[in-house]
PDB file of C-alpha atoms in Angstrom:
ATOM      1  CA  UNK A   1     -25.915   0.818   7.276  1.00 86.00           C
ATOM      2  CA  UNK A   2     -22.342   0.996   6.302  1.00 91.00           C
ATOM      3  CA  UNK A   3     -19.909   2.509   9.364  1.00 91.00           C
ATOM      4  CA  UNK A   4     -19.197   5.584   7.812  1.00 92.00           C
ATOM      5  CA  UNK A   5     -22.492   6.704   6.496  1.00 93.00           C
ATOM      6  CA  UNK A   6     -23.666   6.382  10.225  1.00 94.00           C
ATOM      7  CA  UNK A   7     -20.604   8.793  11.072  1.00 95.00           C
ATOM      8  CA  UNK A   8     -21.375  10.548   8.162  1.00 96.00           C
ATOM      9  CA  UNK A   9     -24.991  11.660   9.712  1.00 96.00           C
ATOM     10  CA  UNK A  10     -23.358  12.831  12.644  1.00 96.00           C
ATOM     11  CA  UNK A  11     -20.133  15.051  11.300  1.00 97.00           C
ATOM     12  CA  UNK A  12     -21.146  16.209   7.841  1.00 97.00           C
ATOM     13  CA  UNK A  13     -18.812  16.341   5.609  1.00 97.00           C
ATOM     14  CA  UNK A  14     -15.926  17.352   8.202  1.00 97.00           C
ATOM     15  CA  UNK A  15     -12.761  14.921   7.869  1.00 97.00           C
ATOM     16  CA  UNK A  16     -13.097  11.213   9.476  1.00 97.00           C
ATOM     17  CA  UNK A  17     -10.584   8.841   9.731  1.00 97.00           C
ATOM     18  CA  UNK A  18     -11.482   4.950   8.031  1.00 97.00           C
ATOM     19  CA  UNK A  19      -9.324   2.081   7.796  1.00 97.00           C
ATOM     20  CA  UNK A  20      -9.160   0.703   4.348  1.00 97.00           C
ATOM     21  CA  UNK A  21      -8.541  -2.115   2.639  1.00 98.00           C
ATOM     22  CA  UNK A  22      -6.736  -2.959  -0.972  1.00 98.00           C
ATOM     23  CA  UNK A  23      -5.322  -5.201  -2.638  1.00 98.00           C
ATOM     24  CA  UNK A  24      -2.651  -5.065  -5.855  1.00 98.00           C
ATOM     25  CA  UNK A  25      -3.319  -7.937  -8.502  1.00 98.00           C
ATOM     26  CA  UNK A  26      -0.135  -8.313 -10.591  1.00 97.00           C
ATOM     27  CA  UNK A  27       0.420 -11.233 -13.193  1.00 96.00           C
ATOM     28  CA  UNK A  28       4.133 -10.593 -14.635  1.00 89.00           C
ATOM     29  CA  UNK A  29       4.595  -6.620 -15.097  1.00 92.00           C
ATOM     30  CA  UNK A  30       1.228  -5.661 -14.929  1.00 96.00           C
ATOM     31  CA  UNK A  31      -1.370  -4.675 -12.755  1.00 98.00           C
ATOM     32  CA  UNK A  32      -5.078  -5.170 -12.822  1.00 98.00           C
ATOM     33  CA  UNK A  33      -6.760  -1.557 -12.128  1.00 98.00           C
ATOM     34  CA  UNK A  34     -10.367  -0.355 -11.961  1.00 98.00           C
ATOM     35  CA  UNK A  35     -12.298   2.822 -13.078  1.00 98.00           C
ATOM     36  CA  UNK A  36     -13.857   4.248 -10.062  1.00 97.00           C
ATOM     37  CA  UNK A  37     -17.483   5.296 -10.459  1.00 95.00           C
ATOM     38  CA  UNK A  38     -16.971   8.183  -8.410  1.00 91.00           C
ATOM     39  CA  UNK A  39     -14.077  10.404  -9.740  1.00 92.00           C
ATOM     40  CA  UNK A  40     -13.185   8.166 -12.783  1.00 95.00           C
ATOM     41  CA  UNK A  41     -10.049   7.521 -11.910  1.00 96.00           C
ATOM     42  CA  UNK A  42      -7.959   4.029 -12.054  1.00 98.00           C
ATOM     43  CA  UNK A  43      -7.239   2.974  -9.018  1.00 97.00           C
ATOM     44  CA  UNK A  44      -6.494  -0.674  -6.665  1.00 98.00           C
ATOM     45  CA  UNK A  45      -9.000  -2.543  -5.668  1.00 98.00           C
ATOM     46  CA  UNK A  46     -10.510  -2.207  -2.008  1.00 97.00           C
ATOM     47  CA  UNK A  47     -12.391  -0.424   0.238  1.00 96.00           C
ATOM     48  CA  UNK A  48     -13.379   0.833   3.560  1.00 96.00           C
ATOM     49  CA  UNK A  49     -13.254  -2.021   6.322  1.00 97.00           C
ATOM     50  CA  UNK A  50     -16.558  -2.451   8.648  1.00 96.00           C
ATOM     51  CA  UNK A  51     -17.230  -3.066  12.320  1.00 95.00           C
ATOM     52  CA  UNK A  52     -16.147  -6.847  13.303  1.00 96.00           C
ATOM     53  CA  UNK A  53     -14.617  -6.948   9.731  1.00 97.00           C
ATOM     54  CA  UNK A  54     -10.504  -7.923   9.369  1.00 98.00           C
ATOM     55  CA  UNK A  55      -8.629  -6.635   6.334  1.00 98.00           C
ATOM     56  CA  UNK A  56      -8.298  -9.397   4.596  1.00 98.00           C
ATOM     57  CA  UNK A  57     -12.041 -10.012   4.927  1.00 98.00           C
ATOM     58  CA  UNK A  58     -12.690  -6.720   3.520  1.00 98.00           C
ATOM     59  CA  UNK A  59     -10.815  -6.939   0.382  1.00 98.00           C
ATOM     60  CA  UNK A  60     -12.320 -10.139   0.071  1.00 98.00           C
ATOM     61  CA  UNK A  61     -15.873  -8.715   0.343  1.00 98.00           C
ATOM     62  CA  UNK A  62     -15.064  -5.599  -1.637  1.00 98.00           C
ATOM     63  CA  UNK A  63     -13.644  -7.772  -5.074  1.00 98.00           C
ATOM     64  CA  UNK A  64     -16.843  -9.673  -5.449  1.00 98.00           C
ATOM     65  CA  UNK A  65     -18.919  -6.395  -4.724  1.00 97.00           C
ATOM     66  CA  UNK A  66     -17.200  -4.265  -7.235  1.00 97.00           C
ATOM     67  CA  UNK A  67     -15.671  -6.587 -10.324  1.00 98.00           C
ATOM     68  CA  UNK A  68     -17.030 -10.408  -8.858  1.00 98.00           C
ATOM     69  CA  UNK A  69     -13.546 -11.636  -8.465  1.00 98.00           C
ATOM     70  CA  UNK A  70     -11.996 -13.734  -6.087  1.00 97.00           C
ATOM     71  CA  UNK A  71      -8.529 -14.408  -4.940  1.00 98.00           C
ATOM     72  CA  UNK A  72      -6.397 -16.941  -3.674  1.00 98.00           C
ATOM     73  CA  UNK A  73      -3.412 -15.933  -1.337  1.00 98.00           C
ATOM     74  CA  UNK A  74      -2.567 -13.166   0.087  1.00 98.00           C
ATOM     75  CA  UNK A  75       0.530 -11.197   0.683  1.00 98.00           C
ATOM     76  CA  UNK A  76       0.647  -7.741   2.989  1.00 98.00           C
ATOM     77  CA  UNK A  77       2.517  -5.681   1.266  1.00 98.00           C
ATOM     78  CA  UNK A  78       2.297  -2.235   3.739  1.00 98.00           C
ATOM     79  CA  UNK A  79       0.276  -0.067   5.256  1.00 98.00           C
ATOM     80  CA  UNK A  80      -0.626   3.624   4.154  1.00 98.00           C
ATOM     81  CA  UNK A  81      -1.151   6.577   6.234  1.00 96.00           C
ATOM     82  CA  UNK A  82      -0.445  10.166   6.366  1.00 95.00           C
ATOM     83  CA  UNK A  83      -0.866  13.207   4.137  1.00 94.00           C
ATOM     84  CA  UNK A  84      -0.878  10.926   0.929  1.00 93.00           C
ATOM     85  CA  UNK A  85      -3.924   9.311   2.155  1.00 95.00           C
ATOM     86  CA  UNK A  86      -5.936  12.070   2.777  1.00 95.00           C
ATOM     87  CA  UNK A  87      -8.604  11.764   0.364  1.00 92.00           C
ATOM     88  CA  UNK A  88     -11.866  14.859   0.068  1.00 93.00           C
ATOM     89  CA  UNK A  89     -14.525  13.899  -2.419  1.00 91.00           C
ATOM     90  CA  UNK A  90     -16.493  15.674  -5.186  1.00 90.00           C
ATOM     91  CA  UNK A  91     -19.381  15.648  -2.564  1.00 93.00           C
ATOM     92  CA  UNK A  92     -17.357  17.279   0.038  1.00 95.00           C
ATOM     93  CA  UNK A  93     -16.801  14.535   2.132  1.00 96.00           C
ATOM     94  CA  UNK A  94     -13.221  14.374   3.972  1.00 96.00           C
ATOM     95  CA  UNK A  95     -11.312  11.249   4.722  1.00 96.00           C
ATOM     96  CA  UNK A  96      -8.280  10.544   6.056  1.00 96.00           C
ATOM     97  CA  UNK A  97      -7.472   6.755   5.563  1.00 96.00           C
ATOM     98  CA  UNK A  98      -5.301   4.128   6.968  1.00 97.00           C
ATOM     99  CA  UNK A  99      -4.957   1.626   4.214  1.00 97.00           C
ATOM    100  CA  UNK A 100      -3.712  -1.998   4.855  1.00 98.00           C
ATOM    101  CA  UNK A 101      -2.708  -2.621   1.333  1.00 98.00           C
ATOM    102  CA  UNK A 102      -2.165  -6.336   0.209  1.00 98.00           C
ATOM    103  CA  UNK A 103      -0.616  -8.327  -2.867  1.00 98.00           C
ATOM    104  CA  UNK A 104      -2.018 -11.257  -4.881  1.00 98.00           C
ATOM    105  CA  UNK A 105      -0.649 -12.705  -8.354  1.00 97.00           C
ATOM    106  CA  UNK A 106      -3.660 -15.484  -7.611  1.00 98.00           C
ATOM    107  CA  UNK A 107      -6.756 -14.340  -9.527  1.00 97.00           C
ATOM    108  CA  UNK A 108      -9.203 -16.596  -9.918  1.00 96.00           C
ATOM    109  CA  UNK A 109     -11.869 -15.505 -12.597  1.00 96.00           C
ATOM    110  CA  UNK A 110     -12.112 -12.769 -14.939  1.00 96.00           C
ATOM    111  CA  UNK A 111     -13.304  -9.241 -13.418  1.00 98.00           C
ATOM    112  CA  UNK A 112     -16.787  -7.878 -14.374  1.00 97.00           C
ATOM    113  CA  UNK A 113     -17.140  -4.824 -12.898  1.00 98.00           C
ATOM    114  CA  UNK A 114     -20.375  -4.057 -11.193  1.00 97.00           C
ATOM    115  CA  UNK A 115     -21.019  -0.565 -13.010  1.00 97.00           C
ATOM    116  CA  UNK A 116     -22.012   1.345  -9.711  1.00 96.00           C
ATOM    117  CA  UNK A 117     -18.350   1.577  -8.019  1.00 95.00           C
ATOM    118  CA  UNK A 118     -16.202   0.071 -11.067  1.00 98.00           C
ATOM    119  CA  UNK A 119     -16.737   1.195 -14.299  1.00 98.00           C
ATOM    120  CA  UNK A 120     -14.233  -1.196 -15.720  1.00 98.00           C
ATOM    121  CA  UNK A 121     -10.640  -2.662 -15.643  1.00 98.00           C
ATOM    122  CA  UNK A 122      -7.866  -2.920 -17.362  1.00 98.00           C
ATOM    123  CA  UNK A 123      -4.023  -4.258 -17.506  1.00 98.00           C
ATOM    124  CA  UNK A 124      -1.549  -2.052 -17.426  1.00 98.00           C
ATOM    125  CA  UNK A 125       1.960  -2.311 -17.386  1.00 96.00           C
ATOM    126  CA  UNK A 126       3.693  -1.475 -14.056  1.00 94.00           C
ATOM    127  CA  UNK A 127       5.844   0.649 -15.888  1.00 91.00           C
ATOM    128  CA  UNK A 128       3.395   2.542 -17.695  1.00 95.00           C
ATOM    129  CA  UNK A 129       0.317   3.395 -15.697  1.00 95.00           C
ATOM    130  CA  UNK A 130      -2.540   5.768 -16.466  1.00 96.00           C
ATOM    131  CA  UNK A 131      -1.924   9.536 -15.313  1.00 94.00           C
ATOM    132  CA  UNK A 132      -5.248   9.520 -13.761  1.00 96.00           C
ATOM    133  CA  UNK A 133      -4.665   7.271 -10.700  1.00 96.00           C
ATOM    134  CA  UNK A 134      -7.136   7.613  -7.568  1.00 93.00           C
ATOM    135  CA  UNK A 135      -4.981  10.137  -5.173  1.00 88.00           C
ATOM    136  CA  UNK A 136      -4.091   8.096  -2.380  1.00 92.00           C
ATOM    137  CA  UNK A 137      -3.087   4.855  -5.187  1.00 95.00           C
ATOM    138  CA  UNK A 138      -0.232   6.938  -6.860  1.00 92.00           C
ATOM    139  CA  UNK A 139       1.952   6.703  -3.978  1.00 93.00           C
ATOM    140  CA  UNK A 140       1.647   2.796  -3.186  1.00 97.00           C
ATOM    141  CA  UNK A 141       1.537   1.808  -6.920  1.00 96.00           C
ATOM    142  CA  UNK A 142       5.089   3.486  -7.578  1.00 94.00           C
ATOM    143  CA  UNK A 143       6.268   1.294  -4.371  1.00 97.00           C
ATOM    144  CA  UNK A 144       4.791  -1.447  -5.518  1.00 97.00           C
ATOM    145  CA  UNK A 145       6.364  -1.328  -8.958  1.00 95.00           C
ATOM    146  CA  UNK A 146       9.710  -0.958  -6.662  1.00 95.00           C
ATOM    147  CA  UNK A 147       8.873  -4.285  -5.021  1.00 95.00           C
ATOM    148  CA  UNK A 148       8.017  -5.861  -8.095  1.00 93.00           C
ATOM    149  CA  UNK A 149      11.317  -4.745  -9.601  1.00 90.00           C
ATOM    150  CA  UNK A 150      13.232  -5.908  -6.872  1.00 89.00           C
ATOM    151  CA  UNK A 151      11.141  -9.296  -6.387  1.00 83.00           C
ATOM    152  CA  UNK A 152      11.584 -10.220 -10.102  1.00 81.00           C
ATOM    153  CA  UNK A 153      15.427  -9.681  -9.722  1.00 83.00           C
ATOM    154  CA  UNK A 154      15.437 -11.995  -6.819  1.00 82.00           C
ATOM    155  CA  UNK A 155      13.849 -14.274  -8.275  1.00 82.00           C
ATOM    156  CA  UNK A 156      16.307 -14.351 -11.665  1.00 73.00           C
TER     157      UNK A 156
END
């Protein structure tokens, strides 16, 4: 049983704290996003890190088990907490995540999503992304499209 559908049977739908997981795939200016199953909105790819799990494992595990990707190298690019990662679902459920967010510009095959927690993905430029971005993503994608700007000038 995933950790926080064990905590889940204890607390209800009362606010937990998780550690997550995510990772940003970039090629050039744009960013590979997915349509979440559960609110339909795009967001990064990730997920909610297990017992005996690291974070990198956990993206890892979470890319094949939502679009069957896999990456090469990655970068930490920060982690999220606070108010902007306070998440409370359609079904009531309250979370309050720390996110360990990551960076990769190696992807290795083409996404398929799995149709239960990714609906589907897309490209989208950095610089125009969809309105409807996951709530706690909004915040780390506009950093991240600071970091890219900054990284591409660098590297000019």
């Amino acid at each position: 049983m995933e950790y926080y559908k064990y905590l889940r049977q204890f607390v209800g739908h009362d606010p937990i704290m998780l550690v997550g997981a995510g990772v940003i795939i970039y090629k050039e200016n744009k960013v590979l996003l997915q349509r979440r199953a559960d609110d339909l909105c795009w967001a990064y790819h990730g997920g909610i890190v297990e017992l005996g799990e690291t974070t990198e494992e956990a993206v890892r595990r979470e890319l094949v088990e939502e679009i069957g990707v896999k990456v090469g190298r990655l970068q930490l690019f920060g982690v999220y907490s606070g108010k902007e990662q306070f998440v409370c679902y359609k079904n009531g459920d309250k979370v309050q995540y720390i996110n360990t967010v990551y960076v990769t510009n190696e992807l290795l095959c083409e996404p398929v999503p799995d149709k239960v927690e990714a609906l589907e993905c897309a490209w989208f430029d950095i610089n125009s992304l969809p309105t409807d971005l996951h709530v706690s993503d909004a915040s780390v994608l506009l950093d991240f499209a600071e970091w890219l700007k900054d990284k591409e000038q660098k590297d000019a």
